[in-house]
Amino acid sequence: MSAAAEERWSGSTLDSWRDLVLTDERRELAETVRRQFAGGFPLEAVRACFDGGSQPEGAWTAVSGAEYPSIGLPESAGGLGTLVDTAALLEAAGEVLVSAPLLATVMSLQTLARAGALPLEPARPAALAVADGPVAGRLVVLDGVLAERLTVVVPRERGVTVAQFDTADLGPAEEHRHVDPSRPVAVFDAGEVPPLSHADDPRPLDAVLAPARTALAADLTGTAAGALDRAVRHALDREQFGRKIGAFQAVKHRLADVYIAVERARSLTRAAAVALAGPSASSGTELSLLAKAAASEAAVDASRALVQVLGAMGMTFESDAHLFFRRAQQTAPFLGSAAACYRRAVAARRGVPA
Amino acid sequence: MSDVLAEYADFLAGVLPGDYAERVDHYRHDDRLRTDFQVAQFEAGWLVPDWEPGLGGRSLAPGDALSVRIEGARRRVPRIHNVQGVGVVAPGLRRFGTPQQRDRLLRPVLRGDEWWALGMSEPGSGSDLASMRTQARREGADFVVTGAKIWTTQAHQSRWATLYARTDPDARRHAGISCLILDLHSPGVDIRPIPRAAESVDAFCEVFLDEVRIPAENLLGPLNEGWRVASESLEHERDMIWVGNWLEIEQAVDPLLRSGALDDEQLTALGRLLADSEAIRFTGLRSVFERMAGREAPEFLVLKAFGSETAQRATRFAMEAAGPAGLTDPQLIEDRIESLGATIYGGTSEIQRDIIGERVLGLPRNR
């Protein structure tokens, strides 16, 4: 058995996984985030993005004012806590569909911190992109419309280059708000523009992206959990044939399957965060890929189930179902499809390049 | 490695054959080794490490006991043959037994000297266990039992059974059931093994009971509280059972990870299995840690359905990946058929989804 496999199997490392369960402080952080955003920016604010064409005024200020993007950054950059705290934060934010570029900024900062030796500016909204080839080129960026900084990971023959751009240097971005206007997509062309800063990292692409993928997984897990919660509430409320529809096994079992998918995603996401934050970092790359794949599936499946359980209501503008579904569809494709992430995880386990 | 695990490793090195690790598939069928190993584990206090010395344990903390269990699974130590004896009956006897019952019965079940069957399912009561009809009426110093049990694993090889029967004919459903310790050699007990779909399926039986006399002192736990005896007896293993599941899946997946000839679709399916396997491990650990912290762990309830269904997907994938050549390896089909049972016994996947829906999500009962 290889050393990595030995480590994975061994019960002797049990204690290093204690942070799989949230400490009281992390529970409190999650609760604060949920309360703050569900109160200040309820789903009506998300729905309003369809009319106003932009994210609600003040959402980023609230995120930035609470210094959420600093959570999980190194202390030297003014950060506090670890990636486990980041995951708890983002799961809570994903659950209430926070409509500010918190996830995008965290993914950018975490990737810069991972590569090291690059300036971190947690007060600025930012976003992350991965280049297709050796040149940055045209980049489709999640929640990039407000970004002042753009982090681009460029794969090299060996390792990657991580470059940070000032979006003001890149020229106006194309904006696409038709899938989820509360988390719009921006398209930048970084063609021949010189970056503000850049660093080479000899590690494989998936190792460099591991914290960002874990962050993305946490957000999607939260969105899945939020959709499940709404579906359950409707199943407890709606009556047909003289019974609550949640009493019917066809509905109950579908929701049980969604619950399984949510817990699968949650366990893998927490495990990835714990691994990357601690001494088991070697398994963190694989776990981050599995977590991202599982969370994408959970978010899409849960929000699809929400639409179905709501029936015709699920197809209306007023229902929350399409907000969750759009959020899941908008977010899931980034940093690799579920299928691609599964394949790359196999490669990581085998210790061969993907 | 922690001190506890180092000590456990020393113990294993002392009792297992020198070539155990290399020939584990061969030793898997060595019943003598399985028997001897259980006794050795009992004597040395590694059988139920969180229990007290003298009862197969060494009073380890739950976390250390789990580490030992994982380490044992990782090294694929010989499996306990009469697994329900150690996993279900012994915790029930320890929790509910009278001093006389404990003195007489605990040591032999833990050593594997006396095997036990669980008399629960009936021909008309499978998933709907609370509808059981086997009757036990009090007659002088005895209960007199008439009825039938089915799917009773290893009954024909066992000396005893925990027999669940109605002791209050007027009580409804879960109320009015008691747990009786049945000597399977008693007159009026007729045990008929049921032919199995594959060798790997644990031997199960029909057990017919015709006016069988059971001494009243063989009542286990309070009269009419058999339902509680059953559920609390199952609790001890509850935190551990995923370890075996996770191990089975890792074992099914491991050779495929080393095989080079997989196309993209197969690699995706393999990655999905890795995710399932790791999710079982980390969900299991989460629930253990939550319980240690004194909190509820509802996520634990996904493990039965999710674990058994993943094991099925793993054996399916192993057969598909092997192609026609796989048909020359009898182990593949044995594992595949064995895995089909996992979504049935111990509460079907359908019942598990009812449980998740009702107990975790709070949905109304469907019956």
XYZ file of C-alpha atoms in Angstrom:
721
model
C 0.000 0.000 0.000
C 1.338 3.431 -0.913
C 2.107 5.981 1.789
C -0.839 8.115 0.710
C -3.193 5.136 0.810
C -1.788 4.115 4.177
C -2.529 7.566 5.533
C -6.058 7.489 4.112
C -6.825 4.133 5.648
C -5.206 4.520 8.972
C -7.363 5.011 12.039
C -4.419 6.632 13.752
C -5.226 9.970 12.117
C -8.759 10.009 13.495
C -8.105 13.011 15.682
C -7.010 15.130 12.745
C -10.605 14.940 11.424
C -12.251 16.409 14.536
C -13.104 19.607 12.653
C -15.529 17.662 10.468
C -18.080 18.788 13.023
C -18.580 22.491 13.547
C -17.270 24.022 16.733
C -19.613 26.330 18.639
C -17.772 29.325 17.158
C -18.325 28.065 13.611
C -21.998 27.359 14.294
C -22.306 30.901 15.523
C -20.524 32.311 12.476
C -22.862 30.391 10.163
C -25.904 31.544 12.099
C -24.749 35.170 12.015
C -24.238 35.061 8.254
C -27.624 33.451 7.700
C -29.381 35.964 9.905
C -27.556 38.965 8.486
C -28.240 38.147 4.855
C -31.676 36.622 5.209
C -32.600 39.796 7.098
C -30.769 42.459 5.080
C -30.976 40.868 1.640
C -33.909 38.460 1.577
C -34.864 36.545 -1.559
C -36.960 39.535 -2.677
C -33.626 41.278 -3.174
C -32.424 38.358 -5.289
C -35.645 38.508 -7.310
C -35.215 42.258 -7.725
C -31.963 41.610 -9.611
C -34.159 40.573 -12.555
C -35.633 44.071 -12.724
C -32.750 46.233 -11.639
C -30.152 44.340 -13.632
C -27.620 44.548 -10.835
C -26.900 43.143 -7.409
C -28.557 44.980 -4.523
C -26.892 48.164 -3.358
C -25.012 47.586 -0.173
C -24.661 43.818 -0.425
C -20.938 43.953 -1.130
C -20.483 46.680 1.491
C -22.130 44.392 4.032
C -19.889 41.462 3.039
C -16.772 43.573 3.024
C -17.687 45.494 6.182
C -18.018 42.232 8.094
C -14.579 41.263 6.710
C -15.933 37.920 5.565
C -13.411 37.643 2.704
C -10.555 37.692 5.260
C -11.810 34.565 6.981
C -9.455 31.711 6.215
C -6.635 33.921 4.890
C -3.169 33.834 6.483
C -2.691 36.020 9.535
C 0.073 37.916 7.722
C -2.606 39.207 5.320
C -4.916 40.225 8.130
C -6.788 36.957 7.934
C -8.180 34.821 10.700
C -9.312 31.220 11.013
C -8.766 28.490 8.453
C -10.395 27.124 5.329
C -12.759 25.214 7.640
C -14.152 28.567 8.771
C -14.349 29.704 5.139
C -16.395 26.620 4.284
C -18.793 27.171 7.202
C -19.205 30.815 6.138
C -19.814 30.058 2.467
C -22.234 27.222 3.126
C -24.389 29.569 5.189
C -24.125 32.279 2.526
C -25.003 29.812 -0.228
C -28.081 28.710 1.666
C -29.577 32.207 1.607
C -28.366 32.982 -1.956
C -26.167 35.920 -0.959
C -26.200 38.318 -3.881
C -22.734 39.823 -3.577
C -19.433 38.527 -4.981
C -18.394 36.868 -1.710
C -17.706 33.437 -3.191
C -15.876 34.887 -6.210
C -13.705 37.082 -3.986
C -12.908 34.216 -1.630
C -11.965 31.935 -4.552
C -9.657 34.613 -5.891
C -8.016 35.331 -2.521
C -7.651 31.668 -1.594
C -5.920 30.948 -4.891
C -3.538 33.885 -4.503
C -2.775 32.801 -0.938
C -2.221 29.227 -2.102
C 0.308 30.338 -4.701
C 1.943 32.586 -2.110
C 4.026 35.712 -2.495
C 1.175 37.689 -4.056
C -0.516 40.751 -2.531
C -3.916 40.062 -0.972
C -6.541 42.811 -0.933
C -9.555 41.373 0.885
C -11.434 44.686 0.791
C -11.713 44.645 -3.013
C -14.298 42.527 -4.820
C -12.475 40.004 -6.973
C -12.985 36.921 -9.101
C -11.157 33.855 -10.372
C -10.676 32.314 -13.792
C -8.713 29.386 -15.189
C -7.183 29.827 -18.625
C -7.810 27.156 -21.256
C -4.287 27.268 -22.581
C -0.919 28.935 -22.051
C -2.339 32.445 -22.687
C -5.019 33.984 -20.463
C -7.169 35.026 -23.437
C -10.982 35.141 -23.243
C -12.204 34.276 -19.754
C -15.749 33.489 -18.596
C -15.824 34.619 -14.976
C -18.360 33.762 -12.261
C -19.722 36.830 -10.464
C -17.100 38.973 -12.189
C -19.116 42.104 -12.985
C -18.154 43.969 -9.806
C -14.631 42.527 -9.638
C -11.798 45.019 -9.285
C -9.213 42.261 -9.308
C -9.128 39.155 -11.472
C -6.982 36.175 -10.571
C -6.127 33.949 -13.515
C -4.567 30.506 -13.193
C -2.620 29.598 -16.324
C -1.586 25.952 -16.684
C 2.062 25.404 -17.659
C 3.840 22.301 -18.816
C 4.817 21.801 -15.218
C 2.798 23.597 -12.559
C 0.899 26.824 -13.131
C 1.295 30.587 -13.214
C -1.080 32.549 -11.005
C -1.544 36.112 -12.254
C -3.486 38.967 -10.762
C -5.022 41.630 -13.010
C -6.609 45.008 -12.352
C -9.921 44.702 -14.199
C -9.669 48.388 -15.089
C -6.748 47.411 -17.358
C -8.784 44.764 -19.156
C -11.351 46.930 -20.863
C -15.093 46.640 -20.395
C -16.352 43.154 -19.724
C -19.291 41.533 -21.455
C -21.993 41.025 -18.856
C -24.378 38.058 -18.893
C -27.263 38.165 -16.475
C -29.748 35.817 -18.113
C -29.027 32.696 -16.035
C -28.724 34.231 -12.561
C -28.650 38.020 -12.406
C -27.889 37.873 -8.693
C -24.547 36.292 -9.567
C -23.810 37.541 -13.078
C -21.136 36.215 -15.390
C -18.533 38.552 -16.890
C -16.375 37.820 -19.925
C -12.933 39.423 -19.921
C -10.182 39.382 -22.478
C -6.826 39.351 -20.734
C -5.045 38.895 -24.101
C -1.792 40.853 -23.998
C -2.484 42.831 -20.813
C 0.361 42.771 -18.275
C -0.727 41.506 -14.841
C -0.329 43.503 -11.630
C 1.602 40.603 -10.174
C 2.198 36.946 -10.867
C 3.867 33.900 -9.366
C 4.773 30.439 -10.585
C 3.662 27.426 -8.605
C 5.275 24.074 -9.404
C 2.306 22.084 -8.113
C -0.289 20.606 -10.465
C -3.319 22.707 -11.419
C -5.709 20.722 -9.211
C -3.531 21.184 -6.135
C -3.426 24.953 -6.684
C -7.191 25.100 -7.242
C -8.032 22.907 -4.230
C -8.999 25.732 -1.810
C -11.075 27.530 -4.484
C -12.868 24.292 -5.394
C -13.595 23.656 -1.721
C -15.043 27.169 -1.417
C -17.195 26.598 -4.499
C -18.369 23.263 -3.059
C -19.359 24.921 0.218
C -21.441 27.529 -1.622
C -23.199 24.863 -3.723
C -23.804 22.652 -0.675
C -25.491 25.601 1.006
C -27.662 26.248 -2.043
C -28.651 22.566 -2.087
C -29.532 22.669 1.619
C -31.574 25.848 1.143
C -33.530 24.296 -1.729
C -34.180 21.118 0.280
C -35.409 23.155 3.224
C -37.951 24.942 1.022
C -39.082 21.727 -0.638
C -39.649 20.113 2.765
C -41.604 23.121 3.996
C -43.870 22.953 0.976
C -44.362 19.187 1.381
C -45.456 19.818 4.966
C -47.883 22.503 3.918
C -49.491 21.446 0.659
C -52.420 19.007 0.804
C -53.727 16.811 -2.012
C -55.993 13.768 -1.873
C -56.700 14.804 1.716
C -53.101 14.452 2.937
C -49.934 16.498 3.205
C -48.010 15.627 0.059
C -44.908 14.864 2.162
C -46.747 11.777 3.441
C -46.626 10.225 -0.042
C -43.612 8.018 -0.517
C -43.011 9.267 -4.038
C -42.410 12.737 -2.605
C -40.854 11.624 0.679
C -38.316 9.338 -0.949
C -37.321 11.934 -3.492
C -36.644 14.394 -0.668
C -34.779 11.694 1.267
C -32.554 11.241 -1.798
C -31.907 14.975 -1.876
C -31.000 14.846 1.821
C -28.521 12.045 1.109
C -27.014 14.125 -1.708
C -26.724 17.172 0.566
C -25.002 15.230 3.363
C -22.701 13.544 0.841
C -21.653 16.968 -0.457
C -21.367 18.427 3.048
C -19.182 15.604 4.365
C -16.836 15.795 1.382
C -16.637 19.598 1.517
C -15.823 19.651 5.227
C -13.297 16.857 4.735
C -11.591 18.787 1.916
C -11.437 21.928 4.068
C -10.085 20.030 7.084
C -7.504 18.246 4.936
C -6.304 21.460 3.283
C -6.192 23.337 6.592
C -4.293 20.625 8.435
C -1.622 17.981 8.186
C -3.588 15.711 5.817
C -3.154 18.192 2.990
C -1.994 15.418 0.646
C -5.548 14.113 0.357
C -6.956 17.641 0.072
C -6.635 17.852 -3.700
C -8.591 14.656 -4.286
C -11.198 15.588 -1.691
C -11.662 19.067 -3.170
C -12.426 17.518 -6.567
C -14.867 15.019 -5.071
C -16.505 17.766 -3.008
C -16.937 20.067 -6.003
C -18.468 17.248 -8.065
C -20.792 16.130 -5.263
C -21.884 19.672 -4.426
C -22.633 20.536 -8.072
C -24.827 17.472 -8.322
C -26.517 18.157 -4.995
C -27.321 21.788 -5.873
C -28.725 20.973 -9.297
C -30.685 17.941 -8.042
C -32.037 19.702 -4.952
C -33.213 22.782 -6.831
C -34.722 20.623 -9.585
C -36.589 18.642 -6.880
C -37.788 21.920 -5.375
C -39.317 22.966 -8.704
C -41.007 19.565 -9.069
C -42.382 19.427 -5.518
C -43.835 22.922 -5.920
C -45.691 21.789 -9.012
C -46.926 24.554 -11.326
C -45.985 27.127 -8.660
C -42.376 26.090 -9.268
C -42.583 27.527 -12.776
C -43.649 30.984 -11.627
C -41.554 34.082 -11.140
C -42.878 34.506 -7.593
C -41.700 31.150 -6.314
C -38.194 30.857 -4.918
C -37.604 27.664 -6.852
C -36.179 29.268 -9.989
C -33.872 31.437 -7.887
C -32.259 28.336 -6.392
C -32.284 26.522 -9.720
C -30.689 29.444 -11.546
C -28.080 29.872 -8.820
C -27.183 26.189 -9.039
C -27.047 26.219 -12.854
C -24.929 29.363 -12.877
C -22.402 28.138 -10.329
C -22.081 24.407 -10.998
C -20.124 24.574 -14.290
C -17.134 26.485 -12.887
C -13.791 24.806 -12.090
C -14.836 21.671 -13.966
C -18.060 19.753 -14.472
C -18.968 17.032 -11.999
C -17.862 14.385 -14.506
C -14.524 16.095 -15.119
C -13.923 16.524 -11.394
C -14.663 12.837 -10.768
C -12.155 11.827 -13.441
C -9.509 14.181 -12.116
C -10.054 12.802 -8.600
C -9.302 9.316 -9.901
C -6.125 10.708 -11.457
C -5.216 12.362 -8.145
C -5.772 9.099 -6.262
C -3.685 7.214 -8.796
C -0.997 9.852 -8.545
C -0.926 10.523 -12.278
C -1.544 13.829 -14.098
C -5.168 14.300 -15.213
C 0.847 5.820 15.295
C -0.823 6.062 18.661
C 0.161 3.789 21.544
C -3.145 1.975 21.386
C -2.753 1.152 17.715
C 0.861 0.111 18.190
C -0.257 -2.277 20.893
C -3.052 -3.595 18.679
C -0.566 -4.097 15.830
C 1.666 -6.123 18.174
C -1.305 -8.248 19.147
C -2.197 -8.902 15.500
C 1.387 -9.786 14.642
C 1.319 -12.332 17.459
C -1.910 -14.117 16.531
C -2.220 -13.917 12.738
C -0.190 -16.129 10.369
C 2.986 -14.496 9.074
C 1.678 -14.391 5.499
C -1.751 -13.063 6.479
C -1.491 -9.730 4.699
C -0.398 -11.303 1.387
C -2.938 -14.142 1.459
C -5.901 -12.416 3.006
C -8.256 -13.708 0.287
C -7.253 -17.260 1.111
C -7.647 -16.800 4.874
C -11.037 -15.176 4.337
C -12.502 -18.698 4.078
C -10.493 -20.202 6.946
C -13.223 -20.811 9.528
C -10.779 -22.221 12.062
C -8.732 -19.034 11.968
C -11.877 -16.941 12.349
C -12.869 -18.937 15.445
C -9.408 -18.807 17.027
C -9.018 -15.130 16.253
C -12.285 -14.253 17.994
C -11.174 -16.090 21.127
C -7.767 -14.397 21.028
C -9.376 -10.981 20.627
C -11.706 -11.705 23.523
C -8.921 -12.879 25.830
C -6.667 -9.934 24.985
C -9.440 -7.342 25.291
C -9.543 -6.273 21.631
C -12.938 -7.746 20.738
C -15.066 -4.890 22.112
C -12.296 -2.511 23.167
C -14.615 0.036 24.787
C -15.948 -2.594 27.220
C -14.378 -3.545 30.519
C -11.645 -6.180 30.901
C -13.183 -9.644 31.280
C -15.856 -8.803 28.701
C -13.562 -8.709 25.708
C -12.542 -5.115 26.286
C -9.983 -2.793 27.835
C -12.162 0.210 28.693
C -10.934 2.298 25.761
C -12.504 5.686 25.046
C -14.991 5.586 22.121
C -12.576 7.377 19.776
C -9.779 4.910 20.455
C -12.182 1.997 20.087
C -13.194 3.363 16.692
C -9.542 3.716 15.699
C -9.007 0.057 16.566
C -12.058 -0.916 14.528
C -10.840 1.043 11.518
C -7.358 -0.378 11.859
C -8.786 -3.906 11.987
C -10.892 -3.252 8.906
C -7.903 -1.767 7.103
C -5.865 -4.888 7.786
C -8.882 -7.027 6.898
C -8.632 -9.058 10.107
C -10.652 -12.323 10.155
C -14.344 -11.554 10.382
C -16.445 -12.675 13.322
C -18.522 -15.594 12.105
C -21.643 -15.163 14.264
C -21.520 -11.417 13.919
C -24.957 -10.691 15.423
C -23.859 -12.514 18.585
C -21.107 -10.024 19.376
C -22.694 -7.007 17.706
C -26.307 -7.201 18.884
C -26.927 -9.984 21.419
C -23.978 -9.260 23.708
C -24.797 -5.516 24.069
C -28.417 -6.499 24.795
C -27.396 -9.028 27.454
C -24.972 -6.574 29.006
C -27.580 -3.816 29.077
C -30.715 -5.771 30.033
C -29.539 -9.151 31.389
C -30.005 -10.274 34.988
C -26.769 -11.145 36.824
C -27.548 -14.840 36.218
C -28.142 -14.297 32.497
C -24.934 -12.304 32.155
C -22.871 -14.875 34.068
C -24.208 -17.745 32.040
C -24.350 -16.229 28.562
C -22.040 -13.269 27.952
C -18.681 -15.009 27.924
C -19.682 -17.814 25.516
C -21.288 -15.429 23.022
C -18.300 -13.098 23.057
C -15.839 -15.973 22.623
C -17.966 -17.447 19.860
C -18.440 -20.689 21.815
C -22.206 -20.306 21.599
C -23.795 -18.758 18.555
C -26.966 -16.709 18.588
C -29.760 -16.031 16.132
C -32.108 -13.044 16.127
C -35.753 -14.170 16.081
C -37.415 -11.118 14.617
C -38.921 -11.314 11.107
C -41.971 -13.499 10.534
C -43.569 -14.804 7.351
C -46.175 -12.041 7.577
C -43.951 -9.433 9.249
C -40.868 -8.275 7.374
C -40.533 -4.530 6.993
C -43.665 -4.236 9.150
C -41.956 -5.899 12.085
C -44.395 -4.582 14.692
C -47.149 -6.672 13.126
C -45.500 -9.877 14.433
C -47.894 -12.581 15.633
C -45.793 -15.162 17.485
C -47.492 -15.566 20.893
C -45.968 -16.277 24.301
C -48.484 -17.046 27.038
C -47.543 -17.438 30.672
C -48.133 -20.931 32.133
C -46.773 -21.415 35.652
C -42.998 -20.901 35.633
C -42.793 -20.862 31.810
C -43.742 -18.925 28.741
C -45.292 -21.172 26.115
C -44.531 -19.965 22.620
C -46.205 -20.753 19.314
C -45.478 -19.119 15.990
C -42.986 -18.915 13.147
C -39.894 -16.848 12.401
C -38.174 -16.479 9.040
C -34.893 -15.161 7.565
C -33.307 -16.140 10.879
C -29.598 -15.984 10.087
C -27.493 -18.948 11.263
C -30.369 -20.401 13.351
C -29.338 -23.957 12.445
C -25.820 -23.314 13.751
C -26.882 -21.439 16.863
C -27.522 -22.538 20.415
C -29.674 -19.566 21.405
C -31.980 -16.978 19.932
C -33.379 -13.688 21.148
C -36.998 -14.433 20.381
C -39.415 -11.553 20.056
C -43.023 -12.562 20.817
C -46.348 -11.048 21.883
C -46.785 -11.339 25.637
C -49.794 -9.023 25.789
C -52.297 -10.077 23.114
C -54.436 -6.972 23.705
C -51.671 -4.409 23.276
C -51.213 -2.851 19.869
C -48.184 -2.952 17.600
C -44.891 -2.179 19.403
C -46.402 -2.446 22.856
C -46.907 -5.946 24.201
C -43.817 -7.527 22.612
C -41.205 -9.154 24.866
C -37.731 -10.521 24.259
C -37.228 -14.125 25.387
C -33.980 -16.067 25.443
C -34.794 -19.244 23.528
C -32.693 -22.390 23.806
C -32.848 -23.591 20.215
C -32.464 -27.187 21.400
C -35.842 -27.006 23.180
C -38.602 -29.468 22.234
C -41.031 -27.972 19.724
C -38.389 -25.940 17.850
C -38.123 -26.914 14.178
C -35.356 -25.200 12.196
C -35.275 -25.455 8.391
C -32.435 -23.825 6.473
C -33.567 -21.910 3.364
C -31.583 -22.550 0.175
C -29.635 -19.399 -0.674
C -29.196 -17.536 -3.954
C -25.392 -17.678 -3.568
C -22.729 -19.108 -1.263
C -21.849 -15.648 -0.038
C -25.340 -15.069 1.350
C -25.339 -15.764 5.090
C -27.237 -18.972 5.879
C -30.774 -18.154 6.917
C -33.612 -20.350 8.191
C -37.266 -20.750 8.985
C -37.881 -21.430 12.665
C -41.198 -23.023 13.649
C -42.248 -22.883 17.292
C -44.927 -25.289 18.502
C -45.843 -24.943 22.182
C -42.198 -24.335 23.080
C -41.653 -23.863 26.831
C -39.239 -21.103 27.832
C -38.508 -20.630 31.543
C -39.803 -17.269 32.771
C -36.318 -16.346 34.035
C -35.279 -16.238 30.360
C -37.170 -13.001 29.849
C -34.595 -10.415 28.691
C -35.428 -6.924 29.894
C -38.827 -5.828 31.214
C -42.014 -7.631 30.205
C -43.714 -6.057 27.165
C -40.715 -3.819 26.451
C -39.113 -6.019 23.817
C -39.219 -3.240 21.242
C -36.935 -1.132 23.414
C -34.648 -4.121 24.071
C -34.320 -4.613 20.303
C -33.588 -1.000 19.443
C -31.138 -0.428 22.295
C -29.340 -3.697 21.532
C -28.779 -2.481 17.978
C -27.360 0.837 19.153
C -23.918 -0.396 20.135
C -23.037 -1.388 16.588
C -24.779 1.584 15.065
C -21.763 3.881 15.284
C -19.439 1.277 13.788
C -21.284 -0.474 11.000
C -20.275 2.006 8.283
C -16.642 1.043 8.784
C -17.286 -2.370 7.228
C -19.300 -0.828 4.444
C -16.633 1.666 3.585
C -14.036 -1.071 3.600
C -16.032 -3.282 1.197
C -16.334 -0.429 -1.248
C -12.656 0.476 -1.020
C -11.806 -3.162 -1.663
C -14.044 -3.332 -4.712
C -12.610 -0.084 -6.060
C -8.946 -0.670 -5.264
C -8.054 -3.080 -8.115
C -9.889 -0.855 -10.604
C -7.810 2.129 -9.555
C -4.767 0.156 -10.568
C -6.257 -1.049 -13.856
C -5.223 1.082 -16.820
C -7.942 0.119 -19.292
C -10.800 2.426 -18.349
C -12.547 4.793 -20.732
C -13.784 8.261 -19.764
C -17.226 7.044 -18.812
C -15.768 4.368 -16.544
C -13.346 6.851 -14.988
C -16.289 9.116 -14.180
C -18.178 6.229 -12.599
C -15.074 5.259 -10.641
C -14.659 8.825 -9.392
C -18.292 8.840 -8.306
C -17.627 5.664 -6.300
C -14.600 7.306 -4.686
C -16.841 10.198 -3.671
C -19.450 7.820 -2.260
C -16.842 5.864 -0.361
C -15.213 8.954 1.138
C -18.615 10.464 1.911
C -19.515 7.323 3.873
C -16.284 7.554 5.849
C -16.627 11.244 6.643
C -20.354 11.082 7.356
C -19.619 8.180 9.712
C -16.879 10.164 11.433
C -19.088 13.243 11.641
C -21.798 11.321 13.459
C -19.304 9.727 15.838
C -17.805 13.113 16.696
C -21.235 14.739 17.071
C -22.323 12.019 19.496
C -19.076 12.342 21.456
C -19.922 16.031 21.834
C -23.352 15.055 23.148
C -25.239 16.244 20.067
C -27.739 14.498 17.821
C -26.383 13.226 14.508
C -29.306 12.949 12.080
C -26.941 12.617 9.113
C -26.079 9.208 10.499
C -29.414 7.929 9.210
C -28.282 8.171 5.570
C -25.542 5.592 6.055
C -27.599 2.387 5.837
C -29.241 3.167 2.482
C -26.326 5.126 1.063
C -23.692 2.600 2.183
C -25.511 -0.481 0.931
C -26.455 1.126 -2.374
C -22.883 2.261 -2.918
C -21.645 -1.263 -2.202
C -24.058 -2.470 -4.878
C -22.851 0.122 -7.365
C -19.273 -0.916 -6.613
C -19.879 -4.605 -7.314
C -21.854 -3.700 -10.425
C -19.026 -1.530 -11.663
C -16.470 -4.258 -10.911
C -18.438 -6.751 -13.039
C -18.999 -4.314 -15.876
C -15.366 -3.260 -15.936
C -14.211 -6.897 -15.988
C -16.338 -7.713 -19.048
C -16.674 -11.339 -20.189
C -13.354 -12.218 -18.540
C -14.966 -11.423 -15.199
C -17.241 -14.419 -15.657
C -14.251 -16.700 -15.118
C -13.799 -15.346 -11.583
C -16.403 -16.841 -9.201
C -15.667 -14.235 -6.542
C -17.065 -11.403 -8.663
C -20.573 -12.855 -8.898
C -20.498 -13.941 -5.251
C -19.666 -10.385 -4.175
C -22.250 -8.998 -6.574
C -25.089 -11.188 -5.294
C -24.038 -10.715 -1.668
C -24.260 -6.945 -2.161
C -27.880 -7.267 -3.324
C -28.827 -8.400 0.171
C -27.407 -5.288 1.782
C -30.315 -3.076 0.693
C -32.772 -5.605 2.181
C -31.587 -6.853 5.564
C -31.517 -4.617 8.607
C -34.274 -2.404 7.177
C -34.753 -2.107 3.414
C -33.669 0.987 1.494
C -37.346 1.874 1.124
C -37.840 1.782 4.899
C -34.623 3.795 5.329
C -36.037 6.524 3.075
C -39.213 6.570 5.158
C -37.031 6.960 8.246
C -35.032 9.825 6.713
C -38.205 11.528 5.517
C -40.012 11.189 8.812
C -37.331 11.415 11.496
C -34.897 13.815 9.844
C -37.034 15.942 7.552
C -40.118 15.769 9.770
C -42.511 14.673 7.008
C -45.783 12.993 8.004
C -45.964 9.206 8.292
C -47.270 7.424 5.217
C -49.088 4.694 7.116
